[in-house]
Amino acid sequence: VLQISKQVEKSSLLDAVSIYQSLFAEQEQFKSAQQAIKQRIRQAQKRIVRRYQSHLHELAECDELENMRRYGELLYANLSLDSKRRGRDRIEVLDYYSEELAPTSIPLDPKLSLSDNARLYFKQYEKLQRRQAKIQPLIDADRDELEALDEAQVYLEHAENLEDLTLIANELEGKKRQNTAPASQVSQQGFQVNRVGKAGNKQKQQRRQLYEKKKKQAKKQRREEIALPPRRFRLKSGVEVWVGRNRRQNDELSLKSAAKTDTWFHLKGASGTHLILRKALSEASDEELLCAASLCAWFSQKPASLSEGAKVEVDLCSCGRLRKPKGAAAGLVIYDAERTIRIAPASPEALGLERIN
């Protein structure tokens, strides 16, 4: 019996060591992967910030847009002065757009007539107008990308395992794929040289294969995200709370999984996680609402950036009030807030919540 007991004790000790080594290796793998994603996000942020600043500089150059139109109209209104300004590089006229009708000096090309100078200003106006129309969507896209990266950093800070990191990495990879057009939408410029013959067909086939490969990767990514459920907690009252892990899961959670009578929480005026309280707003107690709002604020910000006692505003409404704009990015919804709570963020442990999954 003593010999058997010693064998069992030795076996248990070996199992414990093996488990410890396995957990340690998994923890190291988690830290390494988390650090790699952090570095990737920082690099993307630097690249997008440079691009954003460049677009802002281009937009600032369009500030002369209205001046170009005004100069052109003032010149057309003063064509009778054409004979008096020959050889001059400026003309002074009354500015009909100013309340005081103050005189203004307009630069001219001495070789051109006033009407030709006016046409030149209108041409510059139209050029700047087209340029401005192209730049503004790029600036909006840059802001959206920076906001998405900031949100990814928050999700990264709250990641608990390798599956969480996989979701974040997949979402970042998905944003890269959005910039890749399918083969049917690829510009024909790449096929002009080899439009006829085997070389051109081979190139088209390679592009098609690449597109099909990316489609399979996207499907696999969606399956992985569905396989990993949202975080689930149970309040002291017994009511469940669901918390999204990333933007795509936020969409799934708020628009498909939750009942229309459930209560939806989101950080006011900022990006963040979607949180669902599995209870109608009209039936939930103040304690339940405050607890859910505090948890939503916690998972919507980096723990390291939270200052003690600082409060944030959290909007809440029934899930039936959520609307998804056509073509909107993942996680973006429109809602009519029924109530706003100002509260300090708190972790699940601090709130005494039971973890279900």
mmCIF file of C-alpha atoms in Angstrom:
data_model
loop_
_atom_site.group_PDB
_atom_site.id
_atom_site.type_symbol
_atom_site.label_atom_id
_atom_site.label_comp_id
_atom_site.label_asym_id
_atom_site.label_seq_id
_atom_site.Cartn_x
_atom_site.Cartn_y
_atom_site.Cartn_z
ATOM 1 C CA VAL A 1 0.000 0.000 0.000
ATOM 2 C CA LEU A 2 2.857 2.351 0.918
ATOM 3 C CA GLN A 3 4.561 1.601 -2.401
ATOM 4 C CA ILE A 4 1.358 2.322 -4.347
ATOM 5 C CA SER A 5 0.862 5.541 -2.361
ATOM 6 C CA LYS A 6 4.372 6.691 -3.247
ATOM 7 C CA GLN A 7 3.781 5.912 -6.918
ATOM 8 C CA VAL A 8 0.537 7.937 -6.909
ATOM 9 C CA GLU A 9 2.279 10.839 -5.131
ATOM 10 C CA LYS A 10 5.138 10.746 -7.646
ATOM 11 C CA SER A 11 2.670 10.584 -10.551
ATOM 12 C CA SER A 12 0.658 13.540 -9.164
ATOM 13 C CA LEU A 13 3.811 15.581 -8.743
ATOM 14 C CA LEU A 14 4.885 14.905 -12.313
ATOM 15 C CA ASP A 15 1.406 15.864 -13.541
ATOM 16 C CA ALA A 16 1.554 19.100 -11.555
ATOM 17 C CA VAL A 17 4.957 19.970 -13.011
ATOM 18 C CA SER A 18 3.716 19.148 -16.514
ATOM 19 C CA ILE A 19 0.603 21.317 -16.026
ATOM 20 C CA TYR A 20 2.712 24.173 -14.646
ATOM 21 C CA GLN A 21 5.105 24.001 -17.605
ATOM 22 C CA SER A 22 2.176 23.927 -20.022
ATOM 23 C CA LEU A 23 0.523 26.941 -18.368
ATOM 24 C CA PHE A 24 3.802 28.834 -18.251
ATOM 25 C CA ALA A 25 4.440 28.151 -21.949
ATOM 26 C CA GLU A 26 0.898 29.281 -22.815
ATOM 27 C CA GLN A 27 1.319 32.439 -20.738
ATOM 28 C CA GLU A 28 4.595 33.260 -22.468
ATOM 29 C CA GLN A 29 2.984 32.626 -25.847
ATOM 30 C CA PHE A 30 0.109 34.940 -24.879
ATOM 31 C CA LYS A 31 2.478 37.744 -23.798
ATOM 32 C CA SER A 32 4.545 37.388 -26.956
ATOM 33 C CA ALA A 33 1.476 37.475 -29.221
ATOM 34 C CA GLN A 34 -0.022 40.413 -27.312
ATOM 35 C CA GLN A 35 3.216 42.375 -27.662
ATOM 36 C CA ALA A 36 3.388 41.598 -31.390
ATOM 37 C CA ILE A 37 -0.159 42.903 -31.929
ATOM 38 C CA LYS A 38 0.636 46.031 -29.878
ATOM 39 C CA GLN A 39 3.630 46.707 -32.085
ATOM 40 C CA ARG A 40 1.552 46.149 -35.189
ATOM 41 C CA ILE A 41 -1.121 48.585 -33.989
ATOM 42 C CA ARG A 42 1.510 51.242 -33.152
ATOM 43 C CA GLN A 43 3.077 50.909 -36.596
ATOM 44 C CA ALA A 44 -0.331 51.211 -38.267
ATOM 45 C CA GLN A 45 -1.145 54.278 -36.159
ATOM 46 C CA LYS A 46 2.102 56.006 -37.144
ATOM 47 C CA ARG A 47 1.484 55.264 -40.820
ATOM 48 C CA ILE A 48 -2.117 56.498 -40.747
ATOM 49 C CA VAL A 49 -1.237 59.622 -38.728
ATOM 50 C CA ARG A 50 1.348 60.576 -41.380
ATOM 51 C CA ARG A 51 -1.228 60.013 -44.111
ATOM 52 C CA TYR A 52 -3.880 61.926 -42.142
ATOM 53 C CA GLN A 53 -1.577 64.923 -41.661
ATOM 54 C CA SER A 54 -0.751 64.896 -45.368
ATOM 55 C CA HIS A 55 -4.462 64.920 -46.238
ATOM 56 C CA LEU A 56 -5.079 67.777 -43.783
ATOM 57 C CA HIS A 57 -2.284 69.757 -45.444
ATOM 58 C CA GLU A 58 -3.885 69.185 -48.846
ATOM 59 C CA LEU A 59 -7.255 70.257 -47.474
ATOM 60 C CA ALA A 60 -5.722 73.446 -46.057
ATOM 61 C CA GLU A 61 -4.479 74.279 -49.552
ATOM 62 C CA CYS A 62 -8.129 74.291 -50.626
ATOM 63 C CA ASP A 63 -8.903 77.181 -48.262
ATOM 64 C CA GLU A 64 -8.432 79.561 -51.187
ATOM 65 C CA LEU A 65 -11.423 77.929 -52.878
ATOM 66 C CA GLU A 66 -13.927 80.705 -52.159
ATOM 67 C CA ASN A 67 -11.359 83.422 -52.900
ATOM 68 C CA MET A 68 -10.869 82.000 -56.401
ATOM 69 C CA ARG A 69 -14.615 82.175 -57.081
ATOM 70 C CA ARG A 70 -14.916 85.661 -55.545
ATOM 71 C CA TYR A 71 -11.996 87.022 -57.594
ATOM 72 C CA GLY A 72 -13.496 85.579 -60.778
ATOM 73 C CA GLU A 73 -16.916 87.136 -60.146
ATOM 74 C CA LEU A 74 -15.432 90.525 -59.179
ATOM 75 C CA LEU A 75 -13.346 90.582 -62.375
ATOM 76 C CA TYR A 76 -16.410 89.769 -64.493
ATOM 77 C CA ALA A 77 -18.244 92.610 -62.761
ATOM 78 C CA ASN A 78 -15.428 95.046 -63.666
ATOM 79 C CA LEU A 79 -14.629 94.158 -67.296
ATOM 80 C CA SER A 80 -15.045 97.842 -68.185
ATOM 81 C CA LEU A 81 -11.701 98.514 -66.435
ATOM 82 C CA ASP A 82 -9.830 96.257 -68.858
ATOM 83 C CA SER A 83 -8.270 99.116 -70.874
ATOM 84 C CA LYS A 84 -6.969 100.821 -67.682
ATOM 85 C CA ARG A 85 -5.038 97.865 -66.285
ATOM 86 C CA ARG A 86 -2.950 96.727 -69.261
ATOM 87 C CA GLY A 87 0.500 95.556 -68.178
ATOM 88 C CA ARG A 88 -0.365 95.588 -64.458
ATOM 89 C CA ASP A 89 -0.160 92.530 -62.261
ATOM 90 C CA ARG A 90 -2.924 93.725 -59.888
ATOM 91 C CA ILE A 91 -6.248 95.531 -60.014
ATOM 92 C CA GLU A 92 -8.126 97.188 -57.186
ATOM 93 C CA VAL A 93 -11.941 96.888 -57.218
ATOM 94 C CA LEU A 94 -14.809 97.242 -54.742
ATOM 95 C CA ASP A 95 -15.582 94.001 -52.989
ATOM 96 C CA TYR A 96 -19.333 93.519 -53.308
ATOM 97 C CA TYR A 97 -19.163 90.566 -50.910
ATOM 98 C CA SER A 98 -17.987 92.652 -47.947
ATOM 99 C CA GLU A 99 -20.525 94.568 -45.887
ATOM 100 C CA GLU A 100 -18.409 97.754 -46.054
ATOM 101 C CA LEU A 101 -17.855 97.455 -49.844
ATOM 102 C CA ALA A 102 -14.157 97.782 -49.058
ATOM 103 C CA PRO A 103 -11.690 97.851 -51.969
ATOM 104 C CA THR A 104 -9.746 94.663 -52.565
ATOM 105 C CA SER A 105 -6.629 93.988 -54.632
ATOM 106 C CA ILE A 106 -6.763 91.042 -57.071
ATOM 107 C CA PRO A 107 -3.568 89.495 -58.521
ATOM 108 C CA LEU A 108 -3.554 89.278 -62.345
ATOM 109 C CA ASP A 109 -1.582 87.763 -65.169
ATOM 110 C CA PRO A 110 -0.411 90.906 -67.073
ATOM 111 C CA LYS A 111 -0.453 89.023 -70.376
ATOM 112 C CA LEU A 112 -4.162 88.165 -70.107
ATOM 113 C CA SER A 113 -7.324 90.267 -70.333
ATOM 114 C CA LEU A 114 -9.648 90.646 -67.348
ATOM 115 C CA SER A 115 -12.095 88.127 -68.801
ATOM 116 C CA ASP A 116 -9.280 85.602 -69.338
ATOM 117 C CA ASN A 117 -8.033 86.201 -65.790
ATOM 118 C CA ALA A 118 -11.583 85.663 -64.515
ATOM 119 C CA ARG A 119 -11.849 82.378 -66.435
ATOM 120 C CA LEU A 120 -8.490 81.342 -64.971
ATOM 121 C CA TYR A 121 -9.758 81.984 -61.440
ATOM 122 C CA PHE A 122 -12.932 79.975 -62.098
ATOM 123 C CA LYS A 123 -10.831 77.132 -63.495
ATOM 124 C CA GLN A 124 -8.706 77.156 -60.313
ATOM 125 C CA TYR A 125 -11.896 77.263 -58.237
ATOM 126 C CA GLU A 126 -13.304 74.178 -59.979
ATOM 127 C CA LYS A 127 -9.981 72.372 -59.628
ATOM 128 C CA LEU A 128 -9.813 73.074 -55.868
ATOM 129 C CA GLN A 129 -13.460 72.095 -55.508
ATOM 130 C CA ARG A 130 -12.821 68.690 -57.114
ATOM 131 C CA ARG A 131 -9.716 68.246 -55.001
ATOM 132 C CA GLN A 132 -11.596 69.099 -51.805
ATOM 133 C CA ALA A 133 -14.365 66.625 -52.670
ATOM 134 C CA LYS A 134 -11.772 63.866 -53.044
ATOM 135 C CA ILE A 135 -9.756 64.691 -49.914
ATOM 136 C CA GLN A 136 -12.593 64.974 -47.376
ATOM 137 C CA PRO A 137 -13.660 61.289 -47.649
ATOM 138 C CA LEU A 138 -9.992 60.290 -47.262
ATOM 139 C CA ILE A 139 -9.735 62.363 -44.082
ATOM 140 C CA ASP A 140 -12.936 60.784 -42.753
ATOM 141 C CA ALA A 141 -11.553 57.323 -43.553
ATOM 142 C CA ASP A 142 -8.274 58.150 -41.766
ATOM 143 C CA ARG A 143 -10.200 59.204 -38.650
ATOM 144 C CA ASP A 144 -12.282 56.034 -38.747
ATOM 145 C CA GLU A 145 -9.149 53.885 -39.031
ATOM 146 C CA LEU A 146 -7.451 55.663 -36.118
ATOM 147 C CA GLU A 147 -10.586 55.252 -34.013
ATOM 148 C CA ALA A 148 -10.735 51.544 -34.894
ATOM 149 C CA LEU A 149 -7.077 51.110 -33.902
ATOM 150 C CA ASP A 150 -7.660 52.911 -30.598
ATOM 151 C CA GLU A 151 -10.583 50.573 -29.964
ATOM 152 C CA ALA A 152 -8.443 47.545 -30.880
ATOM 153 C CA GLN A 153 -5.916 48.668 -28.255
ATOM 154 C CA VAL A 154 -8.681 48.675 -25.635
ATOM 155 C CA TYR A 155 -9.790 45.159 -26.603
ATOM 156 C CA LEU A 156 -6.135 44.077 -26.531
ATOM 157 C CA GLU A 157 -5.703 45.344 -22.958
ATOM 158 C CA HIS A 158 -8.752 43.317 -21.883
ATOM 159 C CA ALA A 159 -7.725 40.166 -23.769
ATOM 160 C CA GLU A 160 -7.643 37.087 -21.526
ATOM 161 C CA ASN A 161 -6.421 34.284 -23.770
ATOM 162 C CA LEU A 162 -5.024 33.430 -27.188
ATOM 163 C CA GLU A 163 -8.541 33.179 -28.639
ATOM 164 C CA ASP A 164 -9.131 36.852 -27.769
ATOM 165 C CA LEU A 165 -5.870 37.785 -29.466
ATOM 166 C CA THR A 166 -6.875 35.783 -32.546
ATOM 167 C CA LEU A 167 -10.102 37.797 -32.837
ATOM 168 C CA ILE A 168 -8.201 41.082 -32.626
ATOM 169 C CA ALA A 169 -5.550 39.971 -35.124
ATOM 170 C CA ASN A 170 -8.267 38.757 -37.518
ATOM 171 C CA GLU A 171 -10.095 42.075 -37.307
ATOM 172 C CA LEU A 172 -6.895 43.979 -38.064
ATOM 173 C CA GLU A 173 -6.191 41.644 -40.977
ATOM 174 C CA GLY A 174 -9.775 42.125 -42.173
ATOM 175 C CA LYS A 175 -9.212 45.869 -42.448
ATOM 176 C CA LYS A 176 -6.234 45.223 -44.722
ATOM 177 C CA ARG A 177 -8.377 42.959 -46.908
ATOM 178 C CA GLN A 178 -11.023 45.658 -47.267
ATOM 179 C CA ASN A 179 -8.526 47.629 -49.343
ATOM 180 C CA THR A 180 -8.074 44.708 -51.742
ATOM 181 C CA ALA A 181 -10.615 44.686 -54.560
ATOM 182 C CA PRO A 182 -11.899 41.363 -55.939
ATOM 183 C CA ALA A 183 -10.596 40.252 -59.300
ATOM 184 C CA SER A 184 -13.761 41.423 -61.062
ATOM 185 C CA GLN A 185 -13.168 44.956 -59.723
ATOM 186 C CA VAL A 186 -9.426 45.149 -60.372
ATOM 187 C CA SER A 187 -8.402 47.903 -62.784
ATOM 188 C CA GLN A 188 -7.746 46.664 -66.309
ATOM 189 C CA GLN A 189 -4.466 48.563 -66.357
ATOM 190 C CA GLY A 190 -2.621 45.436 -65.257
ATOM 191 C CA PHE A 191 -3.943 43.500 -68.240
ATOM 192 C CA GLN A 192 -3.285 46.006 -71.011
ATOM 193 C CA VAL A 193 0.157 44.693 -71.952
ATOM 194 C CA ASN A 194 -0.844 41.023 -72.012
ATOM 195 C CA ARG A 195 -4.505 41.363 -72.920
ATOM 196 C CA VAL A 196 -4.161 38.670 -75.598
ATOM 197 C CA GLY A 197 -2.441 35.329 -75.168
ATOM 198 C CA LYS A 198 -1.483 32.930 -72.387
ATOM 199 C CA ALA A 199 0.425 35.468 -70.272
ATOM 200 C CA GLY A 200 -2.647 37.686 -69.844
ATOM 201 C CA ASN A 201 -4.888 34.700 -69.026
ATOM 202 C CA LYS A 202 -2.368 33.373 -66.519
ATOM 203 C CA GLN A 203 -2.257 36.737 -64.738
ATOM 204 C CA LYS A 204 -6.051 36.853 -64.530
ATOM 205 C CA GLN A 205 -6.111 33.299 -63.182
ATOM 206 C CA GLN A 206 -3.555 34.170 -60.483
ATOM 207 C CA ARG A 207 -5.609 37.183 -59.414
ATOM 208 C CA ARG A 208 -8.753 35.048 -59.276
ATOM 209 C CA GLN A 209 -6.992 32.413 -57.148
ATOM 210 C CA LEU A 210 -5.730 35.107 -54.777
ATOM 211 C CA TYR A 211 -9.246 36.515 -54.453
ATOM 212 C CA GLU A 212 -10.733 33.059 -53.735
ATOM 213 C CA LYS A 213 -8.038 32.448 -51.109
ATOM 214 C CA LYS A 214 -8.889 35.721 -49.360
ATOM 215 C CA LYS A 215 -12.601 34.824 -49.443
ATOM 216 C CA LYS A 216 -11.864 31.506 -47.708
ATOM 217 C CA GLN A 217 -9.754 33.303 -45.096
ATOM 218 C CA ALA A 218 -12.594 35.752 -44.430
ATOM 219 C CA LYS A 219 -15.101 32.875 -44.004
ATOM 220 C CA LYS A 220 -12.728 31.088 -41.631
ATOM 221 C CA GLN A 221 -12.319 34.308 -39.641
ATOM 222 C CA ARG A 222 -16.099 34.696 -39.289
ATOM 223 C CA ARG A 223 -16.446 31.069 -38.131
ATOM 224 C CA GLU A 224 -13.732 31.615 -35.508
ATOM 225 C CA GLU A 225 -15.460 34.734 -34.231
ATOM 226 C CA ILE A 226 -18.808 32.944 -33.975
ATOM 227 C CA ALA A 227 -17.124 30.034 -32.146
ATOM 228 C CA LEU A 228 -15.825 32.355 -29.399
ATOM 229 C CA PRO A 229 -18.884 33.707 -27.532
ATOM 230 C CA PRO A 230 -19.122 37.130 -25.892
ATOM 231 C CA ARG A 231 -18.083 37.508 -22.257
ATOM 232 C CA ARG A 232 -20.950 36.571 -19.969
ATOM 233 C CA PHE A 233 -21.425 37.611 -16.359
ATOM 234 C CA ARG A 234 -24.170 37.179 -13.792
ATOM 235 C CA LEU A 235 -25.183 40.071 -11.566
ATOM 236 C CA LYS A 236 -25.956 39.539 -7.886
ATOM 237 C CA SER A 237 -29.651 39.676 -8.823
ATOM 238 C CA GLY A 238 -29.149 36.706 -11.171
ATOM 239 C CA VAL A 239 -29.567 38.688 -14.427
ATOM 240 C CA GLU A 240 -27.023 37.977 -17.161
ATOM 241 C CA VAL A 241 -24.819 40.579 -18.847
ATOM 242 C CA TRP A 242 -23.127 40.036 -22.236
ATOM 243 C CA VAL A 243 -20.042 41.980 -23.320
ATOM 244 C CA GLY A 244 -18.724 42.121 -26.914
ATOM 245 C CA ARG A 245 -15.076 41.236 -27.540
ATOM 246 C CA ASN A 246 -14.588 43.234 -30.769
ATOM 247 C CA ARG A 247 -16.475 45.305 -33.355
ATOM 248 C CA ARG A 248 -17.870 42.404 -35.366
ATOM 249 C CA GLN A 249 -19.027 40.611 -32.247
ATOM 250 C CA ASN A 250 -20.631 43.862 -31.070
ATOM 251 C CA ASP A 251 -22.781 43.808 -34.224
ATOM 252 C CA GLU A 252 -23.715 40.153 -33.721
ATOM 253 C CA LEU A 253 -24.478 40.723 -30.065
ATOM 254 C CA SER A 254 -26.576 43.884 -30.342
ATOM 255 C CA LEU A 255 -28.440 43.263 -33.606
ATOM 256 C CA LYS A 256 -28.929 39.478 -33.640
ATOM 257 C CA SER A 257 -28.317 37.743 -30.311
ATOM 258 C CA ALA A 258 -30.036 40.212 -27.964
ATOM 259 C CA ALA A 259 -33.807 40.433 -27.645
ATOM 260 C CA LYS A 260 -35.380 43.748 -28.628
ATOM 261 C CA THR A 261 -36.525 44.213 -25.035
ATOM 262 C CA ASP A 262 -32.992 43.775 -23.609
ATOM 263 C CA THR A 263 -31.112 46.882 -22.472
ATOM 264 C CA TRP A 264 -28.113 48.087 -24.507
ATOM 265 C CA PHE A 265 -25.180 50.056 -23.014
ATOM 266 C CA HIS A 266 -22.440 52.063 -24.754
ATOM 267 C CA LEU A 267 -19.914 54.733 -23.820
ATOM 268 C CA LYS A 268 -21.372 58.137 -24.725
ATOM 269 C CA GLY A 269 -19.757 59.958 -27.657
ATOM 270 C CA ALA A 270 -16.864 57.502 -27.996
ATOM 271 C CA SER A 271 -16.001 54.090 -29.393
ATOM 272 C CA GLY A 272 -16.241 51.119 -27.093
ATOM 273 C CA THR A 273 -17.765 47.756 -26.392
ATOM 274 C CA HIS A 274 -21.467 46.919 -26.664
ATOM 275 C CA LEU A 275 -22.939 45.550 -23.441
ATOM 276 C CA ILE A 276 -26.318 43.825 -23.160
ATOM 277 C CA LEU A 277 -28.312 43.540 -19.927
ATOM 278 C CA ARG A 278 -30.734 40.626 -20.412
ATOM 279 C CA LYS A 279 -33.611 42.563 -18.913
ATOM 280 C CA ALA A 280 -35.965 45.307 -20.093
ATOM 281 C CA LEU A 281 -35.007 48.853 -19.143
ATOM 282 C CA SER A 282 -38.392 49.454 -17.534
ATOM 283 C CA GLU A 283 -38.000 46.353 -15.321
ATOM 284 C CA ALA A 284 -34.328 46.714 -14.348
ATOM 285 C CA SER A 285 -33.475 48.079 -10.900
ATOM 286 C CA ASP A 286 -31.181 51.076 -10.422
ATOM 287 C CA GLU A 287 -28.557 48.765 -8.922
ATOM 288 C CA GLU A 288 -28.594 46.535 -12.019
ATOM 289 C CA LEU A 289 -28.347 49.517 -14.388
ATOM 290 C CA LEU A 290 -25.486 51.110 -12.434
ATOM 291 C CA CYS A 291 -23.586 47.829 -12.275
ATOM 292 C CA ALA A 292 -23.978 47.200 -16.041
ATOM 293 C CA ALA A 293 -23.020 50.804 -16.890
ATOM 294 C CA SER A 294 -19.895 50.581 -14.723
ATOM 295 C CA LEU A 295 -18.894 47.305 -16.401
ATOM 296 C CA CYS A 296 -19.477 48.796 -19.872
ATOM 297 C CA ALA A 297 -17.213 51.729 -19.007
ATOM 298 C CA TRP A 298 -14.539 49.307 -17.767
ATOM 299 C CA PHE A 299 -14.429 47.241 -20.963
ATOM 300 C CA SER A 300 -14.520 50.375 -23.176
ATOM 301 C CA GLN A 301 -11.247 51.844 -21.884
ATOM 302 C CA LYS A 302 -7.687 50.729 -21.204
ATOM 303 C CA PRO A 303 -7.322 49.810 -17.519
ATOM 304 C CA ALA A 304 -3.971 51.634 -17.407
ATOM 305 C CA SER A 305 -5.583 54.879 -18.595
ATOM 306 C CA LEU A 306 -8.297 54.907 -15.913
ATOM 307 C CA SER A 307 -7.721 57.447 -13.165
ATOM 308 C CA GLU A 308 -9.134 56.637 -9.745
ATOM 309 C CA GLY A 309 -12.594 58.082 -9.190
ATOM 310 C CA ALA A 310 -12.888 59.483 -12.741
ATOM 311 C CA LYS A 311 -16.413 59.161 -14.120
ATOM 312 C CA VAL A 312 -17.654 58.725 -17.681
ATOM 313 C CA GLU A 313 -21.078 58.891 -19.306
ATOM 314 C CA VAL A 314 -22.766 55.724 -20.538
ATOM 315 C CA ASP A 315 -25.846 55.765 -22.783
ATOM 316 C CA LEU A 316 -28.491 53.068 -22.537
ATOM 317 C CA CYS A 317 -31.616 52.153 -24.447
ATOM 318 C CA SER A 318 -33.707 49.179 -25.486
ATOM 319 C CA CYS A 319 -32.090 47.017 -28.179
ATOM 320 C CA GLY A 320 -35.174 47.602 -30.308
ATOM 321 C CA ARG A 321 -34.074 51.218 -30.737
ATOM 322 C CA LEU A 322 -30.801 50.257 -32.452
ATOM 323 C CA ARG A 323 -30.420 50.794 -36.206
ATOM 324 C CA LYS A 324 -27.581 49.830 -38.517
ATOM 325 C CA PRO A 325 -26.910 52.317 -41.364
ATOM 326 C CA LYS A 326 -26.491 50.646 -44.744
ATOM 327 C CA GLY A 327 -22.804 50.078 -45.497
ATOM 328 C CA ALA A 328 -21.718 51.214 -42.013
ATOM 329 C CA ALA A 329 -18.545 49.831 -40.448
ATOM 330 C CA ALA A 330 -18.731 46.916 -38.000
ATOM 331 C CA GLY A 331 -19.837 47.989 -34.538
ATOM 332 C CA LEU A 332 -21.424 51.242 -35.726
ATOM 333 C CA VAL A 333 -25.098 51.684 -34.862
ATOM 334 C CA ILE A 334 -27.528 54.580 -34.554
ATOM 335 C CA TYR A 335 -29.623 54.780 -31.398
ATOM 336 C CA ASP A 336 -31.955 57.007 -29.406
ATOM 337 C CA ALA A 337 -30.632 57.144 -25.870
ATOM 338 C CA GLU A 338 -33.372 56.707 -23.285
ATOM 339 C CA ARG A 339 -31.079 57.423 -20.362
ATOM 340 C CA THR A 340 -27.481 58.460 -19.627
ATOM 341 C CA ILE A 341 -25.612 57.374 -16.499
ATOM 342 C CA ARG A 342 -22.484 59.095 -15.210
ATOM 343 C CA ILE A 343 -20.404 56.529 -13.374
ATOM 344 C CA ALA A 344 -16.872 55.350 -12.568
ATOM 345 C CA PRO A 345 -15.640 52.235 -14.413
ATOM 346 C CA ALA A 346 -15.271 49.073 -12.330
ATOM 347 C CA SER A 347 -13.913 45.618 -13.097
ATOM 348 C CA PRO A 348 -16.047 42.454 -12.807
ATOM 349 C CA GLU A 349 -14.071 41.477 -9.691
ATOM 350 C CA ALA A 350 -14.701 44.851 -8.035
ATOM 351 C CA LEU A 351 -18.413 44.543 -8.797
ATOM 352 C CA GLY A 352 -18.532 40.994 -7.408
ATOM 353 C CA LEU A 353 -19.867 39.478 -10.638
ATOM 354 C CA GLU A 354 -19.962 35.776 -11.387
ATOM 355 C CA ARG A 355 -18.167 34.784 -14.593
ATOM 356 C CA ILE A 356 -20.238 32.358 -16.677
ATOM 357 C CA ASN A 357 -17.764 31.665 -19.532
#
